[in-house]
PDB file of C-alpha atoms in Angstrom:
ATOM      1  CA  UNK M   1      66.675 192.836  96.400  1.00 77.00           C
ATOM      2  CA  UNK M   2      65.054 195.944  97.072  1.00 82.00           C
ATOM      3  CA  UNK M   3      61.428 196.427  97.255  1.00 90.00           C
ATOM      4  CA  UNK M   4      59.407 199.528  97.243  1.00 95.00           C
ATOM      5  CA  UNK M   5      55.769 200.065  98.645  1.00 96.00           C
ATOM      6  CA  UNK M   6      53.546 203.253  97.871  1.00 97.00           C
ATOM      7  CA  UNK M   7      50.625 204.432  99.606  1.00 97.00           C
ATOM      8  CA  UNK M   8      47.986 205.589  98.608  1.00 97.00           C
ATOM      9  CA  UNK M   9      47.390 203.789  95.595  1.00 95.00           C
ATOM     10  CA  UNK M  10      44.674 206.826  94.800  1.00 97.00           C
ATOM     11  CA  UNK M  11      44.052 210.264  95.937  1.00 98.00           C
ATOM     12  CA  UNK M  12      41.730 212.790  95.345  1.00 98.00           C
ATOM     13  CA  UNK M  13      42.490 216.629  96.339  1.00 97.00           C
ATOM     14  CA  UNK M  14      40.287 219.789  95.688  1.00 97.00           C
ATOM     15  CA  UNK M  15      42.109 222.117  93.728  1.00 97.00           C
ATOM     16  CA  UNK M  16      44.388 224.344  96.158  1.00 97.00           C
ATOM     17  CA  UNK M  17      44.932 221.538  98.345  1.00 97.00           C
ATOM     18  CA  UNK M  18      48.121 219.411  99.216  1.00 98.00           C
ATOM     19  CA  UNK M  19      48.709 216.023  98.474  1.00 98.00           C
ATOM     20  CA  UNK M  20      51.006 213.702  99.934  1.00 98.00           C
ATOM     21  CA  UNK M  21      52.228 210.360  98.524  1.00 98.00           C
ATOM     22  CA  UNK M  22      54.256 207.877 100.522  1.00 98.00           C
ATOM     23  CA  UNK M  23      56.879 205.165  99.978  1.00 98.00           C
ATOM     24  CA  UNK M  24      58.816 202.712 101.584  1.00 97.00           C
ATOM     25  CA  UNK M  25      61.909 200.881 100.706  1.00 96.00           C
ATOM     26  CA  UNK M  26      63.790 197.580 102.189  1.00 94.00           C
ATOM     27  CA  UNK M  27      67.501 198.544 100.937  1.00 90.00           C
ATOM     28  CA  UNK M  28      68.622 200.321 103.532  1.00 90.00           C
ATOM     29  CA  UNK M  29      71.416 200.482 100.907  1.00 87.00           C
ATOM     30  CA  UNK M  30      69.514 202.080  98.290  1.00 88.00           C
ATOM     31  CA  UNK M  31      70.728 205.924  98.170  1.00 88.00           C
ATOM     32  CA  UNK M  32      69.096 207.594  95.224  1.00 88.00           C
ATOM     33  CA  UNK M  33      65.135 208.216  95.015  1.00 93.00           C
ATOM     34  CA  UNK M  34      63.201 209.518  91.625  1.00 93.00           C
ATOM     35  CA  UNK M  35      59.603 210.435  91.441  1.00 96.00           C
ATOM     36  CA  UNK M  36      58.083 210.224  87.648  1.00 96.00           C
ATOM     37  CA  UNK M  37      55.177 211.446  86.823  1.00 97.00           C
ATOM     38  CA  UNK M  38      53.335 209.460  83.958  1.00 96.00           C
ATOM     39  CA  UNK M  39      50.073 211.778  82.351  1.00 96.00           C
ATOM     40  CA  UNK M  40      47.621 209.646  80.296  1.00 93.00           C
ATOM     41  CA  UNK M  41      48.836 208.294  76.529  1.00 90.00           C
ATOM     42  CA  UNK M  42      52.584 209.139  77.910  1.00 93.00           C
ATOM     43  CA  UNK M  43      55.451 207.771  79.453  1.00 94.00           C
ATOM     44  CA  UNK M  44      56.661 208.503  82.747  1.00 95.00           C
ATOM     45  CA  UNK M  45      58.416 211.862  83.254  1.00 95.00           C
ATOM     46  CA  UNK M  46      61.342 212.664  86.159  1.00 94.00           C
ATOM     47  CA  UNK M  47      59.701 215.501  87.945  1.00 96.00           C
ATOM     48  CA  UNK M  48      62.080 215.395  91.009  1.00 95.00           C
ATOM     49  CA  UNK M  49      64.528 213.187  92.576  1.00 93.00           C
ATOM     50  CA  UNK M  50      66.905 213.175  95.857  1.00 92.00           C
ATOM     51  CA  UNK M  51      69.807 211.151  97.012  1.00 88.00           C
ATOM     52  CA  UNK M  52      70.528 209.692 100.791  1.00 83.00           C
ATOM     53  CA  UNK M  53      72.716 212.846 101.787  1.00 83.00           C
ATOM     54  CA  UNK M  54      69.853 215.285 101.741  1.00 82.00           C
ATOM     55  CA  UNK M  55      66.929 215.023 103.824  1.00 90.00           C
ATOM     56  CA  UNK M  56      64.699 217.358 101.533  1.00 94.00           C
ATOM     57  CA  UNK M  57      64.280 219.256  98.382  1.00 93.00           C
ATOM     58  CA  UNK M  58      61.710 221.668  97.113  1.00 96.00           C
ATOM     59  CA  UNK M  59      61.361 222.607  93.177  1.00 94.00           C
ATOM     60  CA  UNK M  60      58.697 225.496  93.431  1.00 95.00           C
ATOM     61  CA  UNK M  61      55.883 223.513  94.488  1.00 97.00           C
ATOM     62  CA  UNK M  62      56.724 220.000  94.765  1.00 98.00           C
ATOM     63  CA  UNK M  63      58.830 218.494  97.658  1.00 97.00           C
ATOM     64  CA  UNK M  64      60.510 215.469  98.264  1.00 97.00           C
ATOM     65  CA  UNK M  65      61.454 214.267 101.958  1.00 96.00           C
ATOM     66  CA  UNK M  66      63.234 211.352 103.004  1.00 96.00           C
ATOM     67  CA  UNK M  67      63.763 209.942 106.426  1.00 95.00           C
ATOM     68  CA  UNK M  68      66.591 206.856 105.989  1.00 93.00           C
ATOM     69  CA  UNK M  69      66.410 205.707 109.085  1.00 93.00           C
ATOM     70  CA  UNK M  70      62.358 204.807 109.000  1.00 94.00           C
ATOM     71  CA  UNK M  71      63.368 203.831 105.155  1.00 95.00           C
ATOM     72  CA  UNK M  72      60.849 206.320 103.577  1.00 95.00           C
ATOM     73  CA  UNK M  73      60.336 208.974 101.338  1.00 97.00           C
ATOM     74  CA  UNK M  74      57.452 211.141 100.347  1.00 98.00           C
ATOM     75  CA  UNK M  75      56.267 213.675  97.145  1.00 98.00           C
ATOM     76  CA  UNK M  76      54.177 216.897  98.565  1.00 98.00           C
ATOM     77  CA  UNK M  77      52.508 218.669  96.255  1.00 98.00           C
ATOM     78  CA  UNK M  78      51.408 222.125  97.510  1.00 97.00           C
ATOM     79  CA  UNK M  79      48.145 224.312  95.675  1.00 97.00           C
ATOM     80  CA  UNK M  80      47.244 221.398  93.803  1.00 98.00           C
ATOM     81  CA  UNK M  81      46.258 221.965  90.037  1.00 97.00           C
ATOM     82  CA  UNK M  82      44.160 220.020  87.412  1.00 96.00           C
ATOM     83  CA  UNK M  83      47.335 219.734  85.439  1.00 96.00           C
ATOM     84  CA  UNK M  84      48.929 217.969  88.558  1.00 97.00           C
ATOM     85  CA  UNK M  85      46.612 214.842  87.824  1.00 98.00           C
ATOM     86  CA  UNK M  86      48.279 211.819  86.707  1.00 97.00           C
ATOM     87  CA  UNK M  87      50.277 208.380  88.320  1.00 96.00           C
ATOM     88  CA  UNK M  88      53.345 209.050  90.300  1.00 97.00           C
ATOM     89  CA  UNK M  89      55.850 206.337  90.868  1.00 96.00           C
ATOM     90  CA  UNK M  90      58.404 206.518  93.558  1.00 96.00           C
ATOM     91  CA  UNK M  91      61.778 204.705  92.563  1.00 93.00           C
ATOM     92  CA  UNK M  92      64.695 203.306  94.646  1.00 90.00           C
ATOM     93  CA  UNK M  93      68.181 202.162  93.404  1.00 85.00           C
ATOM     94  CA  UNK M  94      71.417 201.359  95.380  1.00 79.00           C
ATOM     95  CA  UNK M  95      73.748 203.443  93.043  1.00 73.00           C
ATOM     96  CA  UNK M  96      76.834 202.462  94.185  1.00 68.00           C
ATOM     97  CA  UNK M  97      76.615 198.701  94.123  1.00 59.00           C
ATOM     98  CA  UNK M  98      76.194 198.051  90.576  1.00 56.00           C
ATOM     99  CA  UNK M  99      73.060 200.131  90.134  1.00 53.00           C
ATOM    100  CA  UNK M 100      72.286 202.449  87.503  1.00 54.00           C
ATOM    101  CA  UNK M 101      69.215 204.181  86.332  1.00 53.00           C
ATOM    102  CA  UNK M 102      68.615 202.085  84.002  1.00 54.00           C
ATOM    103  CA  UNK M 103      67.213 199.214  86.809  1.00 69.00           C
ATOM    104  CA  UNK M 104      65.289 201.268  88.887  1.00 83.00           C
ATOM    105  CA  UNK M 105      62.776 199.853  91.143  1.00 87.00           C
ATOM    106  CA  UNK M 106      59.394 201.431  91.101  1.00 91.00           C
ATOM    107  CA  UNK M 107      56.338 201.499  93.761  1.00 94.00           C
ATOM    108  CA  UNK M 108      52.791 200.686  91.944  1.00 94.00           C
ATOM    109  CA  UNK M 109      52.236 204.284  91.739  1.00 95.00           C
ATOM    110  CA  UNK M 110      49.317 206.461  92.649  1.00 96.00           C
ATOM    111  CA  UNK M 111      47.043 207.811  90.718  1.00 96.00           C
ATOM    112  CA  UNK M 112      46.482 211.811  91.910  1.00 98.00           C
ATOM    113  CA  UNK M 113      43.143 213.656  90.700  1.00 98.00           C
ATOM    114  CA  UNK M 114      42.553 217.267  90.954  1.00 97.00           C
ATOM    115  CA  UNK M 115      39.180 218.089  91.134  1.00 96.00           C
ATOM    116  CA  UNK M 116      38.414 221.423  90.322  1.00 92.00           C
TER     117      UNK M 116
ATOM    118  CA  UNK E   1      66.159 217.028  69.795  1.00 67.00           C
ATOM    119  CA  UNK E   2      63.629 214.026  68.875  1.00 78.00           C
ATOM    120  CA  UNK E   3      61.937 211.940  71.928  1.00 92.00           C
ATOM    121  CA  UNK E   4      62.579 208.368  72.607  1.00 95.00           C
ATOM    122  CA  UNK E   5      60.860 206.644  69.684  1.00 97.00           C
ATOM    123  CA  UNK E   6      58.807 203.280  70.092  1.00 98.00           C
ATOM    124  CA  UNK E   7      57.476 201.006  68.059  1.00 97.00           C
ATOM    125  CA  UNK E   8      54.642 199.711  67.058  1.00 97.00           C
ATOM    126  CA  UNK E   9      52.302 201.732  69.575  1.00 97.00           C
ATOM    127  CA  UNK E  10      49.841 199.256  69.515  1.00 97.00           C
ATOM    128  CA  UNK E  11      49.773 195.406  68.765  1.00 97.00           C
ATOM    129  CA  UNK E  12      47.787 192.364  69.118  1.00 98.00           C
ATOM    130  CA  UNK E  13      48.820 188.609  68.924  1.00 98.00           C
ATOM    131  CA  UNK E  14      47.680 185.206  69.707  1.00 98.00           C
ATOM    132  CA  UNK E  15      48.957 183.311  72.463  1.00 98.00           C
ATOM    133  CA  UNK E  16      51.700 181.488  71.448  1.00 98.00           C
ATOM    134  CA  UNK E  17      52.307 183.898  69.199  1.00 98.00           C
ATOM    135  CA  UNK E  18      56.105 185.923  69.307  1.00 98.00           C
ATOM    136  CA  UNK E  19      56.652 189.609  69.579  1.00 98.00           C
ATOM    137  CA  UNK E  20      59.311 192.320  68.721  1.00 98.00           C
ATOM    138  CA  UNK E  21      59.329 195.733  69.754  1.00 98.00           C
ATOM    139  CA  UNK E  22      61.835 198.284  68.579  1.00 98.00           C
ATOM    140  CA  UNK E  23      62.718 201.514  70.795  1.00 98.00           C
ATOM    141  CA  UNK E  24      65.443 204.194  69.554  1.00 97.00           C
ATOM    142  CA  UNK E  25      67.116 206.502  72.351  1.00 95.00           C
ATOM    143  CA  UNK E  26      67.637 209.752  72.314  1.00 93.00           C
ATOM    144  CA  UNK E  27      70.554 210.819  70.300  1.00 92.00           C
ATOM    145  CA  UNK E  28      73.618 210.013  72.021  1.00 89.00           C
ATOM    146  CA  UNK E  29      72.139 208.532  75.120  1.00 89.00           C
ATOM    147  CA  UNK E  30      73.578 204.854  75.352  1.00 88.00           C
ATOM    148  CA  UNK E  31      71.803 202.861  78.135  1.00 88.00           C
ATOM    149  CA  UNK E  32      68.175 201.941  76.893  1.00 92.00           C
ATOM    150  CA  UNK E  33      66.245 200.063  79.379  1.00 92.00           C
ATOM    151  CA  UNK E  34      63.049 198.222  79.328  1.00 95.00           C
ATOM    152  CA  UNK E  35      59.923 197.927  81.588  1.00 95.00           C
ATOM    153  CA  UNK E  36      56.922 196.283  81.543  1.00 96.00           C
ATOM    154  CA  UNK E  37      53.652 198.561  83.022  1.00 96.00           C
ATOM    155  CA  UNK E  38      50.630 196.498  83.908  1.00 93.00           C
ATOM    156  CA  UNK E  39      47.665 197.865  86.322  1.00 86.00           C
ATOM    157  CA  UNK E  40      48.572 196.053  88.802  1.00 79.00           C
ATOM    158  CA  UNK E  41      52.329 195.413  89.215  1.00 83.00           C
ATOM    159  CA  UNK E  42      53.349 199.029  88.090  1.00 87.00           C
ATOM    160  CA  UNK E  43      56.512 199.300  86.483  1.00 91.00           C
ATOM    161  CA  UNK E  44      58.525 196.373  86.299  1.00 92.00           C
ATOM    162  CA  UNK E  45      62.478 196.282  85.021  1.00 90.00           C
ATOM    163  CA  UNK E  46      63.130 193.741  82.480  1.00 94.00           C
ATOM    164  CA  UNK E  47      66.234 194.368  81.356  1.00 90.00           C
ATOM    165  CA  UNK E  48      68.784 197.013  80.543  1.00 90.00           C
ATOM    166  CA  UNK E  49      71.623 197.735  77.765  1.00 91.00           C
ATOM    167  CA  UNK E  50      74.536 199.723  77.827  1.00 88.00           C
ATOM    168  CA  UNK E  51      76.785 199.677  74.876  1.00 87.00           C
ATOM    169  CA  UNK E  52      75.439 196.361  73.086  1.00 92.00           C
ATOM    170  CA  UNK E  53      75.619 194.518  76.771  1.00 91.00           C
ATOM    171  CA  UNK E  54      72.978 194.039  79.070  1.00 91.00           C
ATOM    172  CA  UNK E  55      74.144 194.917  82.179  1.00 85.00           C
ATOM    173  CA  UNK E  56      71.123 194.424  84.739  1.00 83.00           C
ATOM    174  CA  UNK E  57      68.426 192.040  84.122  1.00 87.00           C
ATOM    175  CA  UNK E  58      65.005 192.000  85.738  1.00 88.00           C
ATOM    176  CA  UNK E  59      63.420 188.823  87.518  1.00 89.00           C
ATOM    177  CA  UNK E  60      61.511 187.868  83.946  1.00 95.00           C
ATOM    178  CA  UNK E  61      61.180 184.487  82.152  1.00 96.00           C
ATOM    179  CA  UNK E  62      63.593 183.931  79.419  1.00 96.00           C
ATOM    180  CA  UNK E  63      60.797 184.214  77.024  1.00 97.00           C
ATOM    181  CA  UNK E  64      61.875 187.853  77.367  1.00 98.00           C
ATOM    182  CA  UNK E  65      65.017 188.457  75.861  1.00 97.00           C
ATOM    183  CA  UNK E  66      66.372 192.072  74.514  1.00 97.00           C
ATOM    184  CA  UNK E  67      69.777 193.175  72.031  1.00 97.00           C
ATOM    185  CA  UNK E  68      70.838 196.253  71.409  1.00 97.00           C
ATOM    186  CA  UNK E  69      73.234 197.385  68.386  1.00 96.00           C
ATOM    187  CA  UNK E  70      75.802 199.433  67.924  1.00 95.00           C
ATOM    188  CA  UNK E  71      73.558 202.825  66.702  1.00 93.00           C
ATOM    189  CA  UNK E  72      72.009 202.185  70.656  1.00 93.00           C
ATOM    190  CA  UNK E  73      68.837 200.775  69.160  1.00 97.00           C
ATOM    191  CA  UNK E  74      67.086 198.271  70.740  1.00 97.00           C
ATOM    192  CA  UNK E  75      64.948 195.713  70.522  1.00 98.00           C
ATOM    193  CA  UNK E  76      63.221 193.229  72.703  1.00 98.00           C
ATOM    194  CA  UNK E  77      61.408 190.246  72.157  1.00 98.00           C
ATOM    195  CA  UNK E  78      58.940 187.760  73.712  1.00 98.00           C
ATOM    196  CA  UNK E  79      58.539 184.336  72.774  1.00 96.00           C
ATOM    197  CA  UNK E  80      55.833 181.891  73.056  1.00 97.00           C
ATOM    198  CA  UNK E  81      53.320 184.760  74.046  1.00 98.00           C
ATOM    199  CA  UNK E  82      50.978 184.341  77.127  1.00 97.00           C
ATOM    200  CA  UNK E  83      47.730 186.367  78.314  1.00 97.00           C
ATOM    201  CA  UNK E  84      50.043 187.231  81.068  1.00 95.00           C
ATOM    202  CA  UNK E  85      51.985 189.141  78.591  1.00 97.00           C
ATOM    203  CA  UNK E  86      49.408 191.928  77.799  1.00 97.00           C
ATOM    204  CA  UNK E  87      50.771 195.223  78.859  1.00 97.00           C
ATOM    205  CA  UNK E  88      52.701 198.202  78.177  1.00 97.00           C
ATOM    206  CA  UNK E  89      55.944 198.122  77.280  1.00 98.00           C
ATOM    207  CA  UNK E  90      58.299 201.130  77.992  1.00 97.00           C
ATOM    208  CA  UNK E  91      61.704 201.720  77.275  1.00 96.00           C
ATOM    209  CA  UNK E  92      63.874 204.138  78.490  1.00 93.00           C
ATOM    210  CA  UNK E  93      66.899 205.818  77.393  1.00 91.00           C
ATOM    211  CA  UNK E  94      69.485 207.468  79.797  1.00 87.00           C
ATOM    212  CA  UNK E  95      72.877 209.293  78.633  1.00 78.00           C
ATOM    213  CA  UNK E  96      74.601 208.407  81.740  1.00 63.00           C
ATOM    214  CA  UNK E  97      76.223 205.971  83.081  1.00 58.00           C
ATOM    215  CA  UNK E  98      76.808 207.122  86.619  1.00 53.00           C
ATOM    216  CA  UNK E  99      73.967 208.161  89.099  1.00 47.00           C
ATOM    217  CA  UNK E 100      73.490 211.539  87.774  1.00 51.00           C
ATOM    218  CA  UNK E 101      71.164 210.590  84.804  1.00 63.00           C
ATOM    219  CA  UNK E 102      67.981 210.753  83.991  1.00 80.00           C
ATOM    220  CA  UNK E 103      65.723 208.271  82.528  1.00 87.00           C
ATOM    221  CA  UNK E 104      63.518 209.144  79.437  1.00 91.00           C
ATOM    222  CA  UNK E 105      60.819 207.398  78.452  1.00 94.00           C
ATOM    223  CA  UNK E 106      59.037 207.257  75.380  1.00 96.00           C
ATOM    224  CA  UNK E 107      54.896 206.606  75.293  1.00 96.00           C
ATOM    225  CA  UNK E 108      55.429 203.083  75.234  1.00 97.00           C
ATOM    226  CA  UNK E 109      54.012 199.690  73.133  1.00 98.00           C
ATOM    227  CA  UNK E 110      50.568 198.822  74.026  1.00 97.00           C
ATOM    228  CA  UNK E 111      50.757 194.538  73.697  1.00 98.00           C
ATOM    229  CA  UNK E 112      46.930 193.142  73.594  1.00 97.00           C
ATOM    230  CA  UNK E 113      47.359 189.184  73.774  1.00 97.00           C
ATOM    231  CA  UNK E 114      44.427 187.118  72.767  1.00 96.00           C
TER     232      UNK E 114
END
């Protein structure tokens, strides 16, 4: 089955500053990658996802990129905020073989502080 | 349009002890899945229904078990509770069945076993 590692586990940015978060996945299969983002007291939130036919997608400041043939994908987060602290997950899923959102598999997350 | 609902928020058994925890979906959505968050295993799938069926089922003991009924409610339940067990529980509702959905979470069930 597919497994997915993320790196780091924790990261601390000044405010202003980028921050990266990487993950790896063993289902060369898999095709469809969420990131969530959970803030403290709440579940996990989609904040931007991207499937195995694009190579990258921006929504105003956050980015996603994903290189299939390394197997890995990674969240950039440009002019970092306080309100951008919180655990991100990466997620992997093979949707065409029987997957579904509903069974995604999630990295340990990272949790991302924004010191101001 | 309300949030996916969970409850009880917070709840604390014995070992040994059994559990249910309810979650209702967002209106209309019909696939409510179920993950267990602990510090250090992250998210983990335990199960998920679609329609009153489970369709995909996570690599958990069958102490866990889950049901869903025909309003998309769900349930799940854990048997013969261990210290293991302590976590958050999330459940998720999506209103799509193909890849194009999102999952929404509600704020979870905090499990304290003693």
């Amino acid at each position: 089955g597919e497994n997915v590692e993320q790196h780091p586990s924790t990261l601390s940015v000044q405010e202003g500053d980028s921050a990266v978060i990487k993950c790896t996945y063993s289902d060369s299969a898999s095709n469809y990658f969420p990131w969530y983002k959970q803030e403290l007291g709440k579940g996990p939130q989609l904040i931007i996802d991207i499937r195995s036919n694009v190579g990258e997608k921006k929504d105003q400041r956050i980015a996603v990129t994903l290189n299939k043939t390394a197997k890995h994908f990674s969240l950039h987060i440009t002019e970092t905020q306080p309100e951008d602290s919180a655990v991100y997950f990466c997620a992997a899923i093979n949707m065409n073989y029987g997957g579904s959102q509903g069974n995604l598999i999630f990295g340990k997350g990272t949790k991302l502080s924004v010191k101001p | 349009k309300a949030g996916v609902t969970q409850t009880p928020r917070y709840l604390i058994k014995t070992r040994g002890q059994q559990v249910t925890l309810s979650c209702s979906p967002i209106s209309g959505h019909r696939s409510v899945s179920w993950y267990q968050q602990t510090p250090g295993q992250g998210l983990q799938f335990l199960f998920e229904y679609f329609s009153e069926t489970q369709r995909n089922k996570g690599n958990f003991p069958g102490r866990f078990s889950g049901r869903q009924f025909s309003n998309s409610r769900s349930e799940m339940n854990v048997s013969t509770l261990e210290l293991g067990d302590s976590a958050l529980y999330l459940c998720a509702s999506s209103g799509d069945r193909g890849p194009t959905g999102e999952l929404f979470f509600g704020e979870g069930s905090r499990l304290t076993v003693l």
